[in-house]
PDB file of C-alpha atoms in Angstrom:
ATOM      1  CA  PRO A 421       0.000   0.000   0.000  1.00  0.00           C
ATOM      2  CA  ALA A 422       2.798   2.466   0.761  1.00  0.00           C
ATOM      3  CA  LEU A 423       4.326   1.932  -2.662  1.00  0.00           C
ATOM      4  CA  MET A 424       0.927   2.472  -4.282  1.00  0.00           C
ATOM      5  CA  VAL A 425       0.494   5.777  -2.408  1.00  0.00           C
ATOM      6  CA  LEU A 426       3.954   6.857  -3.529  1.00  0.00           C
ATOM      7  CA  LEU A 427       3.169   5.951  -7.139  1.00  0.00           C
ATOM      8  CA  VAL A 428      -0.148   7.825  -7.136  1.00  0.00           C
ATOM      9  CA  GLY A 429       1.538  10.843  -5.549  1.00  0.00           C
ATOM     10  CA  ALA A 430       4.240  10.857  -8.210  1.00  0.00           C
ATOM     11  CA  LEU A 431       1.636  10.561 -10.971  1.00  0.00           C
ATOM     12  CA  LEU A 432      -0.441  13.412  -9.553  1.00  0.00           C
ATOM     13  CA  SER A 433       2.676  15.530  -9.199  1.00  0.00           C
ATOM     14  CA  ALA A 434       3.570  15.014 -12.856  1.00  0.00           C
ATOM     15  CA  VAL A 435       0.036  15.798 -14.030  1.00  0.00           C
ATOM     16  CA  LEU A 436      -0.252  18.961 -11.934  1.00  0.00           C
ATOM     17  CA  SER A 437       3.158  20.159 -13.067  1.00  0.00           C
ATOM     18  CA  THR A 438       2.154  19.734 -16.704  1.00  0.00           C
ATOM     19  CA  VAL A 439      -1.162  21.519 -16.184  1.00  0.00           C
ATOM     20  CA  ASP A 440       0.569  24.349 -14.332  1.00  0.00           C
ATOM     21  CA  SER A 441       3.122  24.800 -17.110  1.00  0.00           C
ATOM     22  CA  ASN A 442       0.455  24.842 -19.813  1.00  0.00           C
ATOM     23  CA  ILE A 443      -1.719  27.376 -17.993  1.00  0.00           C
ATOM     24  CA  LEU A 444       1.241  29.674 -17.299  1.00  0.00           C
ATOM     25  CA  ALA A 445       2.413  29.458 -20.914  1.00  0.00           C
ATOM     26  CA  SER A 446      -1.090  30.280 -22.163  1.00  0.00           C
ATOM     27  CA  ALA A 447      -1.392  33.210 -19.772  1.00  0.00           C
ATOM     28  CA  GLY A 448       1.994  34.566 -20.815  1.00  0.00           C
ATOM     29  CA  LEU A 449       1.139  34.339 -24.491  1.00  0.00           C
ATOM     30  CA  LEU A 450      -2.248  35.970 -24.050  1.00  0.00           C
ATOM     31  CA  THR A 451      -0.802  38.742 -21.918  1.00  0.00           C
ATOM     32  CA  ARG A 452       1.993  39.505 -24.371  1.00  0.00           C
ATOM     33  CA  ASN A 453      -0.065  39.246 -27.548  1.00  0.00           C
ATOM     34  CA  VAL A 454      -3.457  40.604 -26.505  1.00  0.00           C
ATOM     35  CA  ILE A 455      -3.205  42.778 -23.416  1.00  0.00           C
ATOM     36  CA  ASP A 456       0.049  44.467 -24.422  1.00  0.00           C
ATOM     37  CA  ARG A 457      -1.462  45.336 -27.792  1.00  0.00           C
ATOM     38  CA  PHE A 458      -4.308  47.258 -26.146  1.00  0.00           C
ATOM     39  CA  ARG A 459      -2.202  48.696 -23.303  1.00  0.00           C
ATOM     40  CA  PRO A 460       1.351  49.163 -24.639  1.00  0.00           C
ATOM     41  CA  ASP A 461       2.142  51.803 -22.013  1.00  0.00           C
ATOM     42  CA  ALA A 462       1.226  49.581 -19.031  1.00  0.00           C
ATOM     43  CA  ASP A 463       3.763  49.443 -16.227  1.00  0.00           C
ATOM     44  CA  ASP A 464       5.040  46.256 -14.567  1.00  0.00           C
ATOM     45  CA  ARG A 465       2.365  46.295 -11.870  1.00  0.00           C
ATOM     46  CA  GLU A 466      -0.470  46.434 -14.425  1.00  0.00           C
ATOM     47  CA  ARG A 467       1.141  43.681 -16.493  1.00  0.00           C
ATOM     48  CA  LEU A 468       1.516  41.486 -13.410  1.00  0.00           C
ATOM     49  CA  TYR A 469      -2.124  42.032 -12.484  1.00  0.00           C
ATOM     50  CA  GLY A 470      -3.205  41.278 -16.056  1.00  0.00           C
ATOM     51  CA  THR A 471      -1.120  38.112 -16.138  1.00  0.00           C
ATOM     52  CA  ARG A 472      -2.637  36.941 -12.862  1.00  0.00           C
ATOM     53  CA  MET A 473      -6.166  37.570 -14.113  1.00  0.00           C
ATOM     54  CA  VAL A 474      -5.484  35.781 -17.396  1.00  0.00           C
ATOM     55  CA  THR A 475      -3.982  32.856 -15.437  1.00  0.00           C
ATOM     56  CA  VAL A 476      -7.169  32.536 -13.398  1.00  0.00           C
ATOM     57  CA  ILE A 477      -9.313  32.769 -16.535  1.00  0.00           C
ATOM     58  CA  CYS A 478      -7.224  30.100 -18.299  1.00  0.00           C
ATOM     59  CA  GLY A 479      -7.459  27.833 -15.257  1.00  0.00           C
ATOM     60  CA  VAL A 480     -11.221  28.204 -15.000  1.00  0.00           C
ATOM     61  CA  ALA A 481     -11.608  27.649 -18.744  1.00  0.00           C
ATOM     62  CA  ALA A 482      -9.442  24.504 -18.578  1.00  0.00           C
ATOM     63  CA  TRP A 483     -11.477  23.203 -15.646  1.00  0.00           C
ATOM     64  CA  ALA A 484     -14.760  23.931 -17.460  1.00  0.00           C
ATOM     65  CA  ILE A 485     -13.616  22.178 -20.622  1.00  0.00           C
ATOM     66  CA  ALA A 486     -12.311  19.206 -18.642  1.00  0.00           C
ATOM     67  CA  SER A 487     -15.564  18.853 -16.723  1.00  0.00           C
ATOM     68  CA  LEU A 488     -17.614  18.708 -19.945  1.00  0.00           C
ATOM     69  CA  GLY A 489     -16.320  15.309 -20.989  1.00  0.00           C
ATOM     70  CA  GLU A 490     -16.434  11.916 -19.362  1.00  0.00           C
ATOM     71  CA  SER A 491     -12.872  11.144 -20.442  1.00  0.00           C
ATOM     72  CA  ILE A 492     -10.042  12.660 -22.417  1.00  0.00           C
ATOM     73  CA  TYR A 493     -11.067  10.613 -25.437  1.00  0.00           C
ATOM     74  CA  THR A 494     -14.512  12.228 -25.625  1.00  0.00           C
ATOM     75  CA  LEU A 495     -12.974  15.697 -25.405  1.00  0.00           C
ATOM     76  CA  VAL A 496     -10.543  14.996 -28.255  1.00  0.00           C
ATOM     77  CA  GLU A 497     -13.184  13.727 -30.664  1.00  0.00           C
TER      78      GLU A 497
END
């Protein structure tokens, strides 16, 4: 049982790390390509706030899309 717990923990860690990286990459791209186009004179504080808001929006959107399907295979189809 202890080995099984360790294996599940390692698997969850890998999945969460991948999800985190994808959400942060999406937020960075959206911030640079969309928000900076509309607010080119924004200072670092405004950019940081915008990036945080876009990160939350990307996370909620990913959760909503993931909750629509029963499995990954139904979402890909």
